[in-house]
Amino acid sequence: MENQPLTITTLAITPQINNNQTQIIFQRHCNYDRNLRKLLPESKKIQKELVKAYISNLDRKDLENTYFLFTSSTEQNKDFNRCLDTTNIAMEIIKKLYQKKNLSLDHVINLGQTSTYKTNIHESKDLEEKSNGEEKEQIADRAIHYINLLQRYAYYFHIKHPNSKLIIWNGTNYDFISALIKQRILNLENQDIVNVQNCGGISLIIDESGEITANINDNIFPINLQYNKPHQKQYQK
């Protein structure tokens, strides 16, 4: 992998977990028209096909045991959120699937809200061309902090919903995914190139013990992060 550009595709955005486990998807926003400030039709088609392929691997029993939480990064442009629009496509398709199967929409956790949850923890600032190593390190630190928060959420979720599966689908940006991979998963050099396709992304898998592994292009990597250990001893009182 050294000296060879790494391109992140959609290969990791597939169902990968058993009961009592959590899959965290970090997906880059789909391609968009900078002038019209909306996702391109062909890119929306790619996203729809990707999500439909994902759910095609879930039978009725899977759907009955699976819960989805959709989140999106905030962006400086208040008139257009690429990440939110990308994630909302996934949420709407999965919501319609549950309706078609006459299954409870409680499995789409966001439906108590108006839309996808938005968080500024991995705020998009389009830093790639102008950011230095320190800024990338800060992005990676925010990514670790966010993962830690999701671990805690998943821990309590599975206590409340035993024998279930939790999918946390995050719409995010290039800077977040590339910094996480380079700085905290593969430990690449600053000069190493990590490309992320539009609509592409990675998955993190949290097993029953709380340990995390990363799926990058259908290859599994262990993660040794400052925040990758859930506080189970603290929680179990």
PDB file of N, CA and C in Angstrom, residues 14 19-20 22 28 47 72 77 79 84 118 131 138 143 155 164 170 192 196 219 235-236:
ATOM      1  N   THR A  14     -21.958  -2.670   3.136  1.00  0.00           N
ATOM      2  CA  THR A  14     -22.766  -3.874   3.023  1.00  0.00           C
ATOM      3  C   THR A  14     -23.101  -4.369   4.431  1.00  0.00           C
ATOM      4  N   ASN A  19     -26.440 -10.341  15.594  1.00  0.00           N
ATOM      5  CA  ASN A  19     -27.184  -9.770  16.713  1.00  0.00           C
ATOM      6  C   ASN A  19     -26.229  -9.284  17.800  1.00  0.00           C
ATOM      7  N   ASN A  20     -26.646  -8.218  18.481  1.00  0.00           N
ATOM      8  CA  ASN A  20     -25.866  -7.590  19.557  1.00  0.00           C
ATOM      9  C   ASN A  20     -24.607  -6.893  19.050  1.00  0.00           C
ATOM     10  N   THR A  22     -22.976  -3.688  16.266  1.00  0.00           N
ATOM     11  CA  THR A  22     -23.279  -2.392  15.657  1.00  0.00           C
ATOM     12  C   THR A  22     -22.385  -2.173  14.448  1.00  0.00           C
ATOM     13  N   ARG A  28     -19.015   9.085   2.333  1.00  0.00           N
ATOM     14  CA  ARG A  28     -18.816  10.416   1.747  1.00  0.00           C
ATOM     15  C   ARG A  28     -20.065  10.816   0.961  1.00  0.00           C
ATOM     16  N   GLN A  47     -26.535   6.259  -5.349  1.00  0.00           N
ATOM     17  CA  GLN A  47     -26.866   6.104  -3.932  1.00  0.00           C
ATOM     18  C   GLN A  47     -28.089   5.207  -3.757  1.00  0.00           C
ATOM     19  N   SER A  72     -25.780  13.062   9.969  1.00  0.00           N
ATOM     20  CA  SER A  72     -25.112  13.797   8.893  1.00  0.00           C
ATOM     21  C   SER A  72     -24.275  14.906   9.482  1.00  0.00           C
ATOM     22  N   ASN A  77     -22.247  25.871   4.377  1.00  0.00           N
ATOM     23  CA  ASN A  77     -23.263  26.380   3.471  1.00  0.00           C
ATOM     24  C   ASN A  77     -24.637  25.970   3.983  1.00  0.00           C
ATOM     25  N   ASP A  79     -27.502  26.683   2.800  1.00  0.00           N
ATOM     26  CA  ASP A  79     -28.505  26.476   1.765  1.00  0.00           C
ATOM     27  C   ASP A  79     -28.446  25.086   1.146  1.00  0.00           C
ATOM     28  N   LEU A  84     -26.214  15.641   4.216  1.00  0.00           N
ATOM     29  CA  LEU A  84     -27.592  15.417   4.645  1.00  0.00           C
ATOM     30  C   LEU A  84     -28.433  14.858   3.510  1.00  0.00           C
ATOM     31  N   LYS A 118     -28.255  15.885  12.658  1.00  0.00           N
ATOM     32  CA  LYS A 118     -27.064  16.593  12.193  1.00  0.00           C
ATOM     33  C   LYS A 118     -26.132  16.838  13.363  1.00  0.00           C
ATOM     34  N   SER A 131      -5.259  22.279   4.147  1.00  0.00           N
ATOM     35  CA  SER A 131      -4.981  21.914   5.524  1.00  0.00           C
ATOM     36  C   SER A 131      -3.568  21.381   5.679  1.00  0.00           C
ATOM     37  N   GLN A 138      -6.238  17.197  13.966  1.00  0.00           N
ATOM     38  CA  GLN A 138      -7.404  17.660  14.706  1.00  0.00           C
ATOM     39  C   GLN A 138      -8.689  17.022  14.179  1.00  0.00           C
ATOM     40  N   ALA A 143     -12.807  12.758  14.954  1.00  0.00           N
ATOM     41  CA  ALA A 143     -13.378  11.486  14.509  1.00  0.00           C
ATOM     42  C   ALA A 143     -13.355  10.461  15.637  1.00  0.00           C
ATOM     43  N   TYR A 155     -23.742   0.903  23.174  1.00  0.00           N
ATOM     44  CA  TYR A 155     -23.713   0.082  24.384  1.00  0.00           C
ATOM     45  C   TYR A 155     -25.067   0.125  25.085  1.00  0.00           C
ATOM     46  N   SER A 164     -30.494  -7.495  19.091  1.00  0.00           N
ATOM     47  CA  SER A 164     -30.792  -6.672  17.920  1.00  0.00           C
ATOM     48  C   SER A 164     -29.507  -6.289  17.194  1.00  0.00           C
ATOM     49  N   ASN A 170     -23.764   7.312   8.717  1.00  0.00           N
ATOM     50  CA  ASN A 170     -23.290   8.691   8.806  1.00  0.00           C
ATOM     51  C   ASN A 170     -22.960   9.250   7.426  1.00  0.00           C
ATOM     52  N   ASP A 192       1.173  10.186   1.835  1.00  0.00           N
ATOM     53  CA  ASP A 192       0.410   9.109   1.212  1.00  0.00           C
ATOM     54  C   ASP A 192      -0.964   9.621   0.794  1.00  0.00           C
ATOM     55  N   VAL A 196     -11.253   9.131  -1.821  1.00  0.00           N
ATOM     56  CA  VAL A 196     -12.543   8.592  -1.396  1.00  0.00           C
ATOM     57  C   VAL A 196     -13.560   8.893  -2.493  1.00  0.00           C
ATOM     58  N   ASN A 219     -11.662  -5.138   3.282  1.00  0.00           N
ATOM     59  CA  ASN A 219     -10.524  -5.658   4.034  1.00  0.00           C
ATOM     60  C   ASN A 219     -10.668  -5.204   5.482  1.00  0.00           C
ATOM     61  N   TYR A 235     -19.831   1.400  33.236  1.00  0.00           N
ATOM     62  CA  TYR A 235     -21.271   1.289  33.076  1.00  0.00           C
ATOM     63  C   TYR A 235     -21.854   0.171  33.930  1.00  0.00           C
ATOM     64  N   GLN A 236     -21.109  -0.900  34.101  1.00  0.00           N
ATOM     65  CA  GLN A 236     -21.637  -2.058  34.790  1.00  0.00           C
ATOM     66  C   GLN A 236     -21.491  -1.873  36.294  1.00  0.00           C
TER      67      GLN A 236
END
